[in-house]
Structure formats: structure tokens, C-alpha cells
PDB file of C-alpha atoms in Angstrom:
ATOM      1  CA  UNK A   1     -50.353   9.932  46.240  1.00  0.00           C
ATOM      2  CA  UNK A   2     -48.587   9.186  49.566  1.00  0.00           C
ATOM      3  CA  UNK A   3     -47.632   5.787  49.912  1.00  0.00           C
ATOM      4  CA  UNK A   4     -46.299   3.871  53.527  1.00  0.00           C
ATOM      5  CA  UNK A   5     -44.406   1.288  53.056  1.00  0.00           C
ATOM      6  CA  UNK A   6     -43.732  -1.100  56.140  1.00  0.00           C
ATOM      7  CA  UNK A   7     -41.053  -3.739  56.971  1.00  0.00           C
ATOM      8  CA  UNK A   8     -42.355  -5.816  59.436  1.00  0.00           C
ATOM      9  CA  UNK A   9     -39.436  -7.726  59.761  1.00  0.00           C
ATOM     10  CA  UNK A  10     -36.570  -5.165  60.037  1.00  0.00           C
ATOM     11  CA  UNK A  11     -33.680  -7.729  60.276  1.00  0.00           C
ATOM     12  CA  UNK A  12     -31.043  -5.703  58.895  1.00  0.00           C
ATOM     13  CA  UNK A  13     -32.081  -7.166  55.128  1.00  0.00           C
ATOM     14  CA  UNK A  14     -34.047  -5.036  52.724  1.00  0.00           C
ATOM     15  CA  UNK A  15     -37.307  -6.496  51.662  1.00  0.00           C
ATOM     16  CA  UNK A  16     -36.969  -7.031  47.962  1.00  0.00           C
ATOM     17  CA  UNK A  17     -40.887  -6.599  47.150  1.00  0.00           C
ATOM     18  CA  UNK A  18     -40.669  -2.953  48.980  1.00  0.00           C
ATOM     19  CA  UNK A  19     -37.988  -1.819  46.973  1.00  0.00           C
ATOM     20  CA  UNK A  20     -40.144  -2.954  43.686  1.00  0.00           C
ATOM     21  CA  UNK A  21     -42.972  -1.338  45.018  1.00  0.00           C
ATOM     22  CA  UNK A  22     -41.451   2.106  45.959  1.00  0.00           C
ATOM     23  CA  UNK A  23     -39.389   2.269  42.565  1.00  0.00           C
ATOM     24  CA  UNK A  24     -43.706   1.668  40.854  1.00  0.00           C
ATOM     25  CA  UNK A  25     -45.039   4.440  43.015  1.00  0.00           C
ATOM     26  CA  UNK A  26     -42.101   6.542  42.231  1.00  0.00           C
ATOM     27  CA  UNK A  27     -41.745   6.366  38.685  1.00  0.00           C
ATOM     28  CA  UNK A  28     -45.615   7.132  38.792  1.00  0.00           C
ATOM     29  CA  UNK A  29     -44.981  10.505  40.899  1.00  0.00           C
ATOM     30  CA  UNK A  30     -45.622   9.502  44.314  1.00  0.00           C
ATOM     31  CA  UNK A  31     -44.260   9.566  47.290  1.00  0.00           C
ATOM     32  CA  UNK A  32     -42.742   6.943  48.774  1.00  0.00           C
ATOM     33  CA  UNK A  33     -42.047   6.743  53.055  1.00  0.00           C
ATOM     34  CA  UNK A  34     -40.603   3.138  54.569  1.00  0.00           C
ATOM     35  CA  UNK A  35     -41.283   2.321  58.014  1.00  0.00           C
ATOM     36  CA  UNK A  36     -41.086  -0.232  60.762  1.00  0.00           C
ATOM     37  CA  UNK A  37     -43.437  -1.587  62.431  1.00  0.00           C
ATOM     38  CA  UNK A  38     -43.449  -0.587  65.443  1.00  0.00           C
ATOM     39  CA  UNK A  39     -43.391   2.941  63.682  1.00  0.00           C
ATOM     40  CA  UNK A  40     -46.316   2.144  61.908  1.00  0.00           C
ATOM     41  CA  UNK A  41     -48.352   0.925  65.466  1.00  0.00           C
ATOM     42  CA  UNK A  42     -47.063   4.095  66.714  1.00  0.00           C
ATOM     43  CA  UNK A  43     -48.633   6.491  64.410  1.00  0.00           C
ATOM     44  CA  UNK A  44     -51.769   8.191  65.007  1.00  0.00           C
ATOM     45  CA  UNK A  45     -54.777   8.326  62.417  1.00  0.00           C
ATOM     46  CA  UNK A  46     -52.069   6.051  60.154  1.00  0.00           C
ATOM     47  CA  UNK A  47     -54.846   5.128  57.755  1.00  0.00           C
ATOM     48  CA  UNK A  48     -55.679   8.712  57.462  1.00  0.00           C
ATOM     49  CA  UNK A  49     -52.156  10.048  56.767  1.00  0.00           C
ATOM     50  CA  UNK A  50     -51.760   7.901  53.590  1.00  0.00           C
ATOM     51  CA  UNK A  51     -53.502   7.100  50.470  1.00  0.00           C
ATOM     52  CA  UNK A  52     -51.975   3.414  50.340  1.00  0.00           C
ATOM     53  CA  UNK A  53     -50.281   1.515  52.762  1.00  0.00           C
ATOM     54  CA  UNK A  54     -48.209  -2.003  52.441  1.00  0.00           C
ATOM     55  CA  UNK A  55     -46.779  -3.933  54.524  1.00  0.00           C
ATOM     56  CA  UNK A  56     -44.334  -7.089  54.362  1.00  0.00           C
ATOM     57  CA  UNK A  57     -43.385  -9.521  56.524  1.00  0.00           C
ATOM     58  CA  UNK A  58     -40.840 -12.722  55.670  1.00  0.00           C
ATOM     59  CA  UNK A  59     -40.662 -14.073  58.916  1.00  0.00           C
ATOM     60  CA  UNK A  60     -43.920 -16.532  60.540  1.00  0.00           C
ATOM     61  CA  UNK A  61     -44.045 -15.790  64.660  1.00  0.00           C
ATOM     62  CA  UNK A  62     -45.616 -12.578  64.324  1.00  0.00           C
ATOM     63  CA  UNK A  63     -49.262 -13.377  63.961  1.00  0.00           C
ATOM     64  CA  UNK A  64     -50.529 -10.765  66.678  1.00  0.00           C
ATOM     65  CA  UNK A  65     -48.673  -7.688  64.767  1.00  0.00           C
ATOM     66  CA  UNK A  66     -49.639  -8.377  61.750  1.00  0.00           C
ATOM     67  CA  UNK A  67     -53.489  -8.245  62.913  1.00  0.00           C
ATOM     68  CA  UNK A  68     -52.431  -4.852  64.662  1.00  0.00           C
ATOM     69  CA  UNK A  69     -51.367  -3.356  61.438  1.00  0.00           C
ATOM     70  CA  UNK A  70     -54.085  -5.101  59.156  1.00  0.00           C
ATOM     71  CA  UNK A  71     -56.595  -3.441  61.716  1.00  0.00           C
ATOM     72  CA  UNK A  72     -55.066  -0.213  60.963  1.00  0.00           C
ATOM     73  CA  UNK A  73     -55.624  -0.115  57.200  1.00  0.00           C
ATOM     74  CA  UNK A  74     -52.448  -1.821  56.416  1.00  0.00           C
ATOM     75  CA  UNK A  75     -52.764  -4.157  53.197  1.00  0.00           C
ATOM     76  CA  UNK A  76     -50.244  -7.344  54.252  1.00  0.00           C
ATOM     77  CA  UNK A  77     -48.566  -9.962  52.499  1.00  0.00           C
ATOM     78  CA  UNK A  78     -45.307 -12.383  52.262  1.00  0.00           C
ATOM     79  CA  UNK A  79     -44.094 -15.337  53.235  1.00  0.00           C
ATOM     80  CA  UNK A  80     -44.746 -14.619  57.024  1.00  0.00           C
ATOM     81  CA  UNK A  81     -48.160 -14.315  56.299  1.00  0.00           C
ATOM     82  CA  UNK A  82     -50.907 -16.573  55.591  1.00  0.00           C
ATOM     83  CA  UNK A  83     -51.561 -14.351  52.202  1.00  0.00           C
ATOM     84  CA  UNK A  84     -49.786 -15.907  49.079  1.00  0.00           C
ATOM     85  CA  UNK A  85     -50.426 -12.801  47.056  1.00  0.00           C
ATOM     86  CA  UNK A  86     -47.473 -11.951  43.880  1.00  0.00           C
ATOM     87  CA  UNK A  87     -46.682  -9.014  42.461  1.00  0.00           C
ATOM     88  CA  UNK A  88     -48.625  -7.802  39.407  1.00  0.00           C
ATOM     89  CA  UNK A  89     -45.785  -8.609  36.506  1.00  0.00           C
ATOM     90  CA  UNK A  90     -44.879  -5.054  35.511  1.00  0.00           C
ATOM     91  CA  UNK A  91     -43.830  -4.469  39.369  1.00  0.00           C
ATOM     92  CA  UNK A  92     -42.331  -7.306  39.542  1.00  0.00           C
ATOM     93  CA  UNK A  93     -40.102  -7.480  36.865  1.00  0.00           C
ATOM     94  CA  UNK A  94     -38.974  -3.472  37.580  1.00  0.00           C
ATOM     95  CA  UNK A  95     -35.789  -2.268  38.827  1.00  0.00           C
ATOM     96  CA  UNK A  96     -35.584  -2.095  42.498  1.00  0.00           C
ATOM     97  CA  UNK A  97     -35.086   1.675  44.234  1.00  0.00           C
ATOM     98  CA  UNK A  98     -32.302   0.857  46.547  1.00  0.00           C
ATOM     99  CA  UNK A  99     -32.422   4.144  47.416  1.00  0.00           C
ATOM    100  CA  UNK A 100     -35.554   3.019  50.131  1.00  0.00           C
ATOM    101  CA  UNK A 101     -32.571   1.359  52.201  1.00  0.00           C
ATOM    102  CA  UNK A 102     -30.088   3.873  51.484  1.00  0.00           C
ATOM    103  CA  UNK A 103     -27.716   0.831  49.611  1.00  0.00           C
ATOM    104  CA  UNK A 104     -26.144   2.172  47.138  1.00  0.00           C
ATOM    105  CA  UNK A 105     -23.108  -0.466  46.802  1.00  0.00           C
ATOM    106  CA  UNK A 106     -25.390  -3.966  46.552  1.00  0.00           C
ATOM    107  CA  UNK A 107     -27.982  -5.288  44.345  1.00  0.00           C
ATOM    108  CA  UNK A 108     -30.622  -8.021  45.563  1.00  0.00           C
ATOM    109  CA  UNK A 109     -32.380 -10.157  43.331  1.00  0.00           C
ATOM    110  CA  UNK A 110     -33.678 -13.520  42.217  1.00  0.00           C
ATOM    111  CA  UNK A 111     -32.663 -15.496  39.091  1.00  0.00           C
ATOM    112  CA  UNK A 112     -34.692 -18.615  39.536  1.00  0.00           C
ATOM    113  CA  UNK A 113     -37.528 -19.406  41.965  1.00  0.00           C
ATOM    114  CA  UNK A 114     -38.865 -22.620  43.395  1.00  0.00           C
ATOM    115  CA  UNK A 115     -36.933 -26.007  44.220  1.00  0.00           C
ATOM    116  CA  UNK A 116     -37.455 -29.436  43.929  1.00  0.00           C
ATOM    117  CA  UNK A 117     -36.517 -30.753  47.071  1.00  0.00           C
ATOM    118  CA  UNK A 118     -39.785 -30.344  49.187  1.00  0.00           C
ATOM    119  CA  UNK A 119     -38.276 -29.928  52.196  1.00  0.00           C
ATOM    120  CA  UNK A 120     -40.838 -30.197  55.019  1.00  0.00           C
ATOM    121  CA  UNK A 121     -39.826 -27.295  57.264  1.00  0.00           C
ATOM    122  CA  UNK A 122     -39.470 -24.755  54.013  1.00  0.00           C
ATOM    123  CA  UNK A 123     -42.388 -22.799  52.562  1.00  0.00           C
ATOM    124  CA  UNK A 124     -40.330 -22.664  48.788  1.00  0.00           C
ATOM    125  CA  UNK A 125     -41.683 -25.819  47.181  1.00  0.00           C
ATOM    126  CA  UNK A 126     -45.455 -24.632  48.683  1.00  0.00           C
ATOM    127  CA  UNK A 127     -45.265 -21.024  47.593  1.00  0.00           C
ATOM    128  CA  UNK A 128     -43.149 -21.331  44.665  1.00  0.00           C
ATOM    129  CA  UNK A 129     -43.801 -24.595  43.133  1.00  0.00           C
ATOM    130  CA  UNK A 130     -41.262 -28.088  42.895  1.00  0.00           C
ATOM    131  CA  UNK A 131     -39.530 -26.832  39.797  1.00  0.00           C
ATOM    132  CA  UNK A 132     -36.445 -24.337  40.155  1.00  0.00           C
ATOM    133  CA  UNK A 133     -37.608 -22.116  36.743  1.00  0.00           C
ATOM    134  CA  UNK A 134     -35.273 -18.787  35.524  1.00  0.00           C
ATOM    135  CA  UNK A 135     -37.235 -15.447  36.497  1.00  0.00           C
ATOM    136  CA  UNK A 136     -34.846 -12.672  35.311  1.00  0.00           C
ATOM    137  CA  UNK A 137     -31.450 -11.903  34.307  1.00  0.00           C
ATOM    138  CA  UNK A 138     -28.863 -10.250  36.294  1.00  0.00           C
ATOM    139  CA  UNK A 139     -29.333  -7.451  34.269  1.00  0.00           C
ATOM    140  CA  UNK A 140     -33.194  -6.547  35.459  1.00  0.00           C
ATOM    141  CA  UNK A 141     -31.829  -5.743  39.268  1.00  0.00           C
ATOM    142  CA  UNK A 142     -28.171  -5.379  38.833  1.00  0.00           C
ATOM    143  CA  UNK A 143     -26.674  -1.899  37.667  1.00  0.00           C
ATOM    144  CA  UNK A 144     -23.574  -1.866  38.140  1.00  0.00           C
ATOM    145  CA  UNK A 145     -23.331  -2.433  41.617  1.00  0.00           C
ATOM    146  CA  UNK A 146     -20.038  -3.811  43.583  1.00  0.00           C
ATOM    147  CA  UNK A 147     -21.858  -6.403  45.124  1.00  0.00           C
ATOM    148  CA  UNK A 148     -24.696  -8.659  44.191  1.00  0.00           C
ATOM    149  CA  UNK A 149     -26.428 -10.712  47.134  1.00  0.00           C
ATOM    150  CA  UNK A 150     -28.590 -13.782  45.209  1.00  0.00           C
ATOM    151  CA  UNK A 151     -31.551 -14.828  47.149  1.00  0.00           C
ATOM    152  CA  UNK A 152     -32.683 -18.148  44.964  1.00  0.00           C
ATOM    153  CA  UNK A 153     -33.795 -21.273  46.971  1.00  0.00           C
ATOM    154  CA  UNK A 154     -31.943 -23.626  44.688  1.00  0.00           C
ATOM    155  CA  UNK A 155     -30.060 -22.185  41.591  1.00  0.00           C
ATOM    156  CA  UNK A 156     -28.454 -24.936  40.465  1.00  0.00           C
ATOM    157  CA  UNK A 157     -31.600 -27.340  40.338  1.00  0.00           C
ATOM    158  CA  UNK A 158     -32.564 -24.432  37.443  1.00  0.00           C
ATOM    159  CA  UNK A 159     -31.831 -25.928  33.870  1.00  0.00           C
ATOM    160  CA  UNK A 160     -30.584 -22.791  32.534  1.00  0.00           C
ATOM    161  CA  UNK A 161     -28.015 -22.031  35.656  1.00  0.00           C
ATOM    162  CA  UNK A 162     -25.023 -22.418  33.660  1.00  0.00           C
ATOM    163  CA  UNK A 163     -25.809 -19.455  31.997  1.00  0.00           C
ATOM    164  CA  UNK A 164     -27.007 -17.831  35.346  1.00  0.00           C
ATOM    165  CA  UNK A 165     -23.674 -18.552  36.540  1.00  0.00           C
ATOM    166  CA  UNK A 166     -21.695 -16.863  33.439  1.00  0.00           C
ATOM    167  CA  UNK A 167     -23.834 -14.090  33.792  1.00  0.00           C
ATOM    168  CA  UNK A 168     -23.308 -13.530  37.288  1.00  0.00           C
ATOM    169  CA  UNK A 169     -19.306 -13.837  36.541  1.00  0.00           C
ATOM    170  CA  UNK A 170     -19.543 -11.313  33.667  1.00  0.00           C
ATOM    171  CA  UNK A 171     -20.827  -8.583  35.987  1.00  0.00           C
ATOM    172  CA  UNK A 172     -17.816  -8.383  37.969  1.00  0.00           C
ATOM    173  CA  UNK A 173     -19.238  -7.856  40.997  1.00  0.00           C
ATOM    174  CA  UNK A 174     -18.342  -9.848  44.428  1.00  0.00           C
ATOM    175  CA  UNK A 175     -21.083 -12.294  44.968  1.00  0.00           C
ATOM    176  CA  UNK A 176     -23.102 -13.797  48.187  1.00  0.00           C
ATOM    177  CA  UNK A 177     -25.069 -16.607  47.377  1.00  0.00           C
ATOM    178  CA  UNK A 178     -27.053 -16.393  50.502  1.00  0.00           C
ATOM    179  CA  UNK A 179     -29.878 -18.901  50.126  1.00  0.00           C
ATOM    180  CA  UNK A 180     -27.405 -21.458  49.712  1.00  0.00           C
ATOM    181  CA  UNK A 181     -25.939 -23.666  46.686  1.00  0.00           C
ATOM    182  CA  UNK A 182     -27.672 -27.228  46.648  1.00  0.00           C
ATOM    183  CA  UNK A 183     -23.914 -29.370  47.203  1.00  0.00           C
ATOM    184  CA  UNK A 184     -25.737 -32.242  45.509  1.00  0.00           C
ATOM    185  CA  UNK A 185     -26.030 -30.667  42.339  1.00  0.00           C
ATOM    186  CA  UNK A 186     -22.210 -29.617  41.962  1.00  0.00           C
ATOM    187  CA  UNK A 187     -20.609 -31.074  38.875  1.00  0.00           C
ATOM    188  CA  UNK A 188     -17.353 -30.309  37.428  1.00  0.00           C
ATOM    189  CA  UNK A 189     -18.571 -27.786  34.831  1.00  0.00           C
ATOM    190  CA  UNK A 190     -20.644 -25.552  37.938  1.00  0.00           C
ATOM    191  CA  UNK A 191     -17.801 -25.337  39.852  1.00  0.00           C
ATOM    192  CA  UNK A 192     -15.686 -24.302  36.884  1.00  0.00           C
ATOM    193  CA  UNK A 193     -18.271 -21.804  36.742  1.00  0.00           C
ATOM    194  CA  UNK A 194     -17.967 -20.895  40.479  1.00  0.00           C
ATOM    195  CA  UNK A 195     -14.877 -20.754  40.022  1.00  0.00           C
ATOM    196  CA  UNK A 196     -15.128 -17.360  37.548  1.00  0.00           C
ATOM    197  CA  UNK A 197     -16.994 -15.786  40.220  1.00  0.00           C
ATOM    198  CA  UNK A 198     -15.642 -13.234  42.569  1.00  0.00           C
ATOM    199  CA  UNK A 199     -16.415 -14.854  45.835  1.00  0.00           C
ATOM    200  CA  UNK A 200     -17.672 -12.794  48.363  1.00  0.00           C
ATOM    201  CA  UNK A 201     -19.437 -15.426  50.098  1.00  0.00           C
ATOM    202  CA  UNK A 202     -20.968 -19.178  49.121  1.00  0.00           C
ATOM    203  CA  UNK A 203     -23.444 -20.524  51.216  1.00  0.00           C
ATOM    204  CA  UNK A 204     -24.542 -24.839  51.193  1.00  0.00           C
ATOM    205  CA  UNK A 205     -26.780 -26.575  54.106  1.00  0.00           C
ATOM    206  CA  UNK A 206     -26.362 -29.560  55.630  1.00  0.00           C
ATOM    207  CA  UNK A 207     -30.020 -30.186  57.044  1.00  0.00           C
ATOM    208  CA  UNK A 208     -30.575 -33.618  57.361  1.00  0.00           C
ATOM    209  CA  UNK A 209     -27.523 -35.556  59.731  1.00  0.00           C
ATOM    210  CA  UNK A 210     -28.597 -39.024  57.594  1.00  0.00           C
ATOM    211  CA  UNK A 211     -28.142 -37.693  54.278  1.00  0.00           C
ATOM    212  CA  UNK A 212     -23.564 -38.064  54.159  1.00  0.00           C
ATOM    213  CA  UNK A 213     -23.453 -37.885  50.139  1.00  0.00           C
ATOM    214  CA  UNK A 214     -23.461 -33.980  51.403  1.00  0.00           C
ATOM    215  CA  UNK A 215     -20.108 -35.011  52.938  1.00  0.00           C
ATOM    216  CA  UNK A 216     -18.724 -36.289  49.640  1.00  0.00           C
ATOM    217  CA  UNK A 217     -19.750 -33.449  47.740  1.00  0.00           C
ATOM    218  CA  UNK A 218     -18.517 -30.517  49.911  1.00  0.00           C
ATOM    219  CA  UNK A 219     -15.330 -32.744  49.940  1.00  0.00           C
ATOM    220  CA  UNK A 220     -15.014 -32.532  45.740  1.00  0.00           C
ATOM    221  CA  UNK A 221     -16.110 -28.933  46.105  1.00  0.00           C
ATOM    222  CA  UNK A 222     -13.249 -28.350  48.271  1.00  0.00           C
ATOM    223  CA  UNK A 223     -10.879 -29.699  45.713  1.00  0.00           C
ATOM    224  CA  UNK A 224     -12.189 -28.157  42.913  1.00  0.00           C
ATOM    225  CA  UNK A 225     -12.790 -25.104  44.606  1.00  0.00           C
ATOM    226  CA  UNK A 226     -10.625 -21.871  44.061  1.00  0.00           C
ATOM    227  CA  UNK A 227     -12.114 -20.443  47.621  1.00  0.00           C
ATOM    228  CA  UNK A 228      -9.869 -21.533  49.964  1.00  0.00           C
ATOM    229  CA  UNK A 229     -10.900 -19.301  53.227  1.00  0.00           C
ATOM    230  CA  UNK A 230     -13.490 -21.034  54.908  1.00  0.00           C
ATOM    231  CA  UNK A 231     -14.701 -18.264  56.353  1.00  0.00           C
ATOM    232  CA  UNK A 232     -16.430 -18.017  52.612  1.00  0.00           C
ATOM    233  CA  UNK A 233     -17.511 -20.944  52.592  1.00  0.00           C
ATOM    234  CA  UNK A 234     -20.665 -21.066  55.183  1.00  0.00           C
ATOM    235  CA  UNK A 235     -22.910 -24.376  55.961  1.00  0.00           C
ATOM    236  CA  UNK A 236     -26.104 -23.896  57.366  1.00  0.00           C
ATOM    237  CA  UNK A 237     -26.632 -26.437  59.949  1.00  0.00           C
ATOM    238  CA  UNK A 238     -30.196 -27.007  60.818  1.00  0.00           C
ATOM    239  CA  UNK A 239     -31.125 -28.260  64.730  1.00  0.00           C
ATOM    240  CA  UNK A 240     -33.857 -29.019  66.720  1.00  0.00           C
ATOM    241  CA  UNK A 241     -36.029 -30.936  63.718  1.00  0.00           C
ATOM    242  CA  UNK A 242     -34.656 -34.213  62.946  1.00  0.00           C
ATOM    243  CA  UNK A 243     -31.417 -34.798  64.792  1.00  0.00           C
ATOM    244  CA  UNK A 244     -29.752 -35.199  68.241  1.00  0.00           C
ATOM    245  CA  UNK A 245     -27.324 -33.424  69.819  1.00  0.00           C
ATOM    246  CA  UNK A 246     -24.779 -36.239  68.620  1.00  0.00           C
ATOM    247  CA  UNK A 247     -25.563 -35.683  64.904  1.00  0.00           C
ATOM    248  CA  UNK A 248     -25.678 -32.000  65.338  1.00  0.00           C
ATOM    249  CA  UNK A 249     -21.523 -32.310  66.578  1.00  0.00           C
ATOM    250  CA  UNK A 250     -20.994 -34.375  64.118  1.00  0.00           C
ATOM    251  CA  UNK A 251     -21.797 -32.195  61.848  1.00  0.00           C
ATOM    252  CA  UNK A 252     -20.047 -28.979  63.363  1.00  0.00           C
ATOM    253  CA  UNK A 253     -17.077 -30.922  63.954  1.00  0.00           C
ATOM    254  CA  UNK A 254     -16.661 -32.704  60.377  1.00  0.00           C
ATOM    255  CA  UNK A 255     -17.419 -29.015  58.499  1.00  0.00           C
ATOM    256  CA  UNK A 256     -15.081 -26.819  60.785  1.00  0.00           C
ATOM    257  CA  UNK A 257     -12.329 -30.078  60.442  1.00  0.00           C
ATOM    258  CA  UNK A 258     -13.086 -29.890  56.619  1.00  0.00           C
ATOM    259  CA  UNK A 259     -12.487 -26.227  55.796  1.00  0.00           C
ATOM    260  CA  UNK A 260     -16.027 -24.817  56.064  1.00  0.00           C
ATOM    261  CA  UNK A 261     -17.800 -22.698  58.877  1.00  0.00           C
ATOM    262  CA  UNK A 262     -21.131 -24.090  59.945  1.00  0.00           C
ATOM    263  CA  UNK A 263     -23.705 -21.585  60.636  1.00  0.00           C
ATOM    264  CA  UNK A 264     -26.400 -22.891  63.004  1.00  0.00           C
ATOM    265  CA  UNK A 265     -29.851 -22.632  62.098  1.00  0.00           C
ATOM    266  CA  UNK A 266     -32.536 -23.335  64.637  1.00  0.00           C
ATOM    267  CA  UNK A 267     -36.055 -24.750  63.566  1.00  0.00           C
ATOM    268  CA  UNK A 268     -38.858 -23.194  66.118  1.00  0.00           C
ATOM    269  CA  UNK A 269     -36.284 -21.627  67.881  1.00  0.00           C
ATOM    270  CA  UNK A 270     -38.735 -19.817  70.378  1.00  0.00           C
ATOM    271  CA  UNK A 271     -39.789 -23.288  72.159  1.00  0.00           C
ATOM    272  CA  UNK A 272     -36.384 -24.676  71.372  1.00  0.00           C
ATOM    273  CA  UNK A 273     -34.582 -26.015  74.574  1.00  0.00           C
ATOM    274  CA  UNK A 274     -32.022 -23.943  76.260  1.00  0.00           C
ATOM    275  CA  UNK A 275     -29.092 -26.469  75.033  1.00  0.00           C
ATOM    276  CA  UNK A 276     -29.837 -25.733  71.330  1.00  0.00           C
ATOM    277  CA  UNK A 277     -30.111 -22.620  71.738  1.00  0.00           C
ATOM    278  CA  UNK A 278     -26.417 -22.465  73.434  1.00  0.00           C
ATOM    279  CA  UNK A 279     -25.068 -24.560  70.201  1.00  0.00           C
ATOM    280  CA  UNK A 280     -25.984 -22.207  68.160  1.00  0.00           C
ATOM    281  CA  UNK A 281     -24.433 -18.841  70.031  1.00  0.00           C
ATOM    282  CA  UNK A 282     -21.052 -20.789  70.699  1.00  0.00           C
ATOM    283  CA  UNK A 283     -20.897 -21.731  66.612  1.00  0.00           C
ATOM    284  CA  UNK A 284     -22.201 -18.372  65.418  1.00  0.00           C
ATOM    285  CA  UNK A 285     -20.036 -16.517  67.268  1.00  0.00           C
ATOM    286  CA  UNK A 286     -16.698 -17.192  65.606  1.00  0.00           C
ATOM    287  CA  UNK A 287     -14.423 -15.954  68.010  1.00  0.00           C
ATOM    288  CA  UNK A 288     -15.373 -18.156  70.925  1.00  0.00           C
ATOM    289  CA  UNK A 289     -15.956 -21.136  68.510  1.00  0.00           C
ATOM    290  CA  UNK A 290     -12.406 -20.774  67.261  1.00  0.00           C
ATOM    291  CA  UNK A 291     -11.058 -20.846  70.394  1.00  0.00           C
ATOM    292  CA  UNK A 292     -13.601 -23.258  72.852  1.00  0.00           C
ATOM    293  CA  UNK A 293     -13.177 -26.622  70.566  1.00  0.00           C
ATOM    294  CA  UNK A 294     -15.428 -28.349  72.287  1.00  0.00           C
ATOM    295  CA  UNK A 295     -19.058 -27.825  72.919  1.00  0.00           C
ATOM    296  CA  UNK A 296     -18.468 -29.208  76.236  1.00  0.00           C
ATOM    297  CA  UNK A 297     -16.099 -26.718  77.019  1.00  0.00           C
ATOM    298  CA  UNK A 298     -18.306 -24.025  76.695  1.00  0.00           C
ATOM    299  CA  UNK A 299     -19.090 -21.296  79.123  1.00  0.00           C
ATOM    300  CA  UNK A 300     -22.166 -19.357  78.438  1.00  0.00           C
ATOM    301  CA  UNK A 301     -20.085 -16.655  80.536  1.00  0.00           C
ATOM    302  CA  UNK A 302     -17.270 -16.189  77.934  1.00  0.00           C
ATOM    303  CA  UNK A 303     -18.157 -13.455  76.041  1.00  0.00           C
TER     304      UNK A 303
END
């Protein structure tokens, strides 16, 4: 068979669930083609040209593409969809074929899924339940890859994630926790742990402005800590949701003072006002942060 498989997202990050399906279809015989979107709007007769076609989309916002490609025979799904379909087991418990992105250096994966926080503006505790439960081992995604980027919601909420952690630090690899490490969960014997790790990259969040035992534990973490560079040591700052522009300094100011690089993250960021949206490019962009202090004192023009 001829198989299309389409990333409706294309954000410079492989979809996991397309690399699981390709490496199915592949070890079955077939063949395998990944496209974009827009690609797969472009094509003529696309329902016509293959025998099965997927598509999957992470991101919400793009309602009126989706329908596009669902009229043209495309079978939809993921979190940016209002489908909360799963992978049958055997696909999703199969090695994925990085080859579909051309990586050859990285290995994605999940250890754990869910989280017990119930955050109100993430989808995690909806779609994967208010429990963080083990899924897999390194060892069913990893294969000897340099690095390893971990995609869990909440690893250390998982009862088992001290052995998570040793297994991540046995592989050798340099590791991105990208999701982001829940700071109020760090003890003393998970940061030993973190500690064994070949840091590429730790990610935390500091989402809600009210909640300052965040504060003390990035503080201890920094103690403990072996990573000294902030710039691998990222805080997700979320804006435009709960707090003012007041608490959203605050924040910036106390992580960047403290050792850490906030990252901003902005909720509904298409009807977000123009001053949020200006926060965010003068934090991201590290080398006008490190040089304009002060939000004040920034110049949309710089740059």
C-alpha cells in the first residue's frame, strides 16, 4: 500500500505518532510519504493517489484546515483536534522510524503520561487522565542515540520516576526534558538523580504568579543542582491567563536574577494584546533581553 502521512503542525518538531505509524506501515511493506499540509491541500485527486491517509495535528487554532483535509479523505486526530483517538497498542508501543524526519542523532519519546495537577488551560489531565502512570522504558524509543528529547507532562509526579531517571542516566545520552520538570516535586534524592544526567537542557514552569513555593524550590534546585548555566535551565512563564503585567515582571525579573532563563509562554496568543505579545519577543529573544534590562526600555525597533 501507499500510505500519506501529514503533519499539520510543521513546527520544526517531529510528530511522535507519525513516526510510529510510518515505522507499522513499513515493517508491513508499504510505503511510507510525510507531508505538510499545505502539501496535502495542494495535491490533486489526493484521496485517489493513496490507499491510506493520516493526518496529525498538536496544536488547537486550526479548525478550518483540518475540515479541508478531513474533506479530502484525510483520517485526523491529536490533541489539536476534537478526536481523542490512541494508537492501537502494537503501534504504539513500536520503535519510532526517525528516518520520516531525517533525525538520525535524537530520540523522542514518553516515559509516563498524564499529571495530577489539572491545570485548567492544559488538555493532559483531560486526555490523559489525573495520574502520571510509566508507559515505556527508555529502551522502546531510544537506540543509541546522542540525544534523547522527553516529552512527559509531569515525570516526577510518576511513582516509578526514580527509576525513569536512572534509566535515562544509564543511556548516556544528553537529555532535554522539554515538557518541563514539576519544581514542586524535587526532593533531594531526584536531584541526585538529575544530577547523573547529562544535561542538555531542563525545563520547569512557573504558571501561576500566586503560587511562590515555586520560588523556594527552584532556589534548593539551584543549590543542589550540578547545572550551573542558566541558559539550561529554562522556566516557562505563562501570560495573558491569570496575571498582570506586574506579576508577569516579577516573575522574569526574580528567574533571570536567580540563575534561570524564563521562556514566555502566551495563553490565546492570537487575541492576546499587543503588550503581551511584546513581553514575550523581548524575553525570548536572548540577545536583546540580555542587554535591554528593563521591559520599559524596550524598543520593538531593536532587532
Amino acid at each position: 500500500m501507499k500510505i500519506a502521512l501529514v503533519d499539520v503542525d510543521s513546527h520544526n518538531f517531529p510528530n511522535l505518532v507519525l513516526m510510529k505509524l510510518s515505522a507499522w506501515y513499513k515493517n508491513r511493506g508499504d510505503e511510507v510519504i510525510l507531508m505538510s499540509a499545505d502539501r496535502a491541500l495542494r495535491e490533486e485527486n489526493l484521496i485517489f493517489n493513496y490507499d491510506k491517509i493520516y493526518g496529525a495535528c498538536v496544536f488547537s487554532g486550526q479548525e478550518e484546515i483540518l475540515s479541508e483535509l478531513e474533506s479530502r479523505g484525510v483520517h485526523v486526530g491529536g490533541t489539536g483536534t476534537r478526536y481523542r483517538e490512541i494508537l492501537p497498542h502494537e503501534v504504539e508501543h513500536i520503535m519510532p522510524d526517525y528516518s520520516l524526519y531525517e533525525i538520525t542523532d535524537t530520540a523522542y519519546g514518553f516515559l509516563t503520561r498524564g499529571c495530577p495537577r489539572n491545570c485548567p488551560f492544559c488538555v493532559v489531565a483531560q486526555k490523559e487522565g489525573r495520574k502520571s502512570y510509566k508507559v515505556a522504558d527508555v529502551s522502546e524509543w531510544w537506540d543509541g542515540q546522542e540525544n534523547i528529547k522527553l516529552i512527559d507532562p509531569n515525570l516526577l509526579a510518576c511513582d516509578e520516576h526514580l527509576n525513569l531517571l536512572r534509566q535515562l542516566a544509564e543511556t548516556g545520552a544528553h537529555i532535554d526534558i522539554t515538557q518541563g520538570l514539576d519544581a514542586r516535586l524535587l526532593t533531594a534524592k531526584n536531584i541526585e538523580l538529575i544530577n547523573e544526567l547529562k544535561i542538555k537542557i531542563l525545563h520547569f514552569a512557573w504558571d501561576n504568579p500566586r503560587d511562590n513555593f515555586i520560588k523556594t524550590a527552584l532556589s534548593n534546585f539551584k543549590k543542589l543542582s550540578k547545572v550551573k548555566d542558566s541558559r539550561k535551565l529554562i522556566v516557562y512563564v505563562l501570560v495573558n491567563y491569570w496575571s498582570n503585567r506586574a506579576e508577569d515582571l516579577y516573575r522574569i525579573y526574580w528567574l533571570r536574577e536567580n540563575g534561570f532563563e524564563p521562556y514566555v509562554m502566551v495563553y490565546d496568543k492570537i487575541n492576546a494584546p499587543k503588550e503581551v505579545k511584546k513581553m514575550q519577543r523581548w524575553v525570548n529573544n536572548k540577545r536583546i533581553f540580555n542587554v535591554v534590562k528593563k521591559f520599559e526600555d524596550y524598543d520593538t525597533r531593536i532587532g
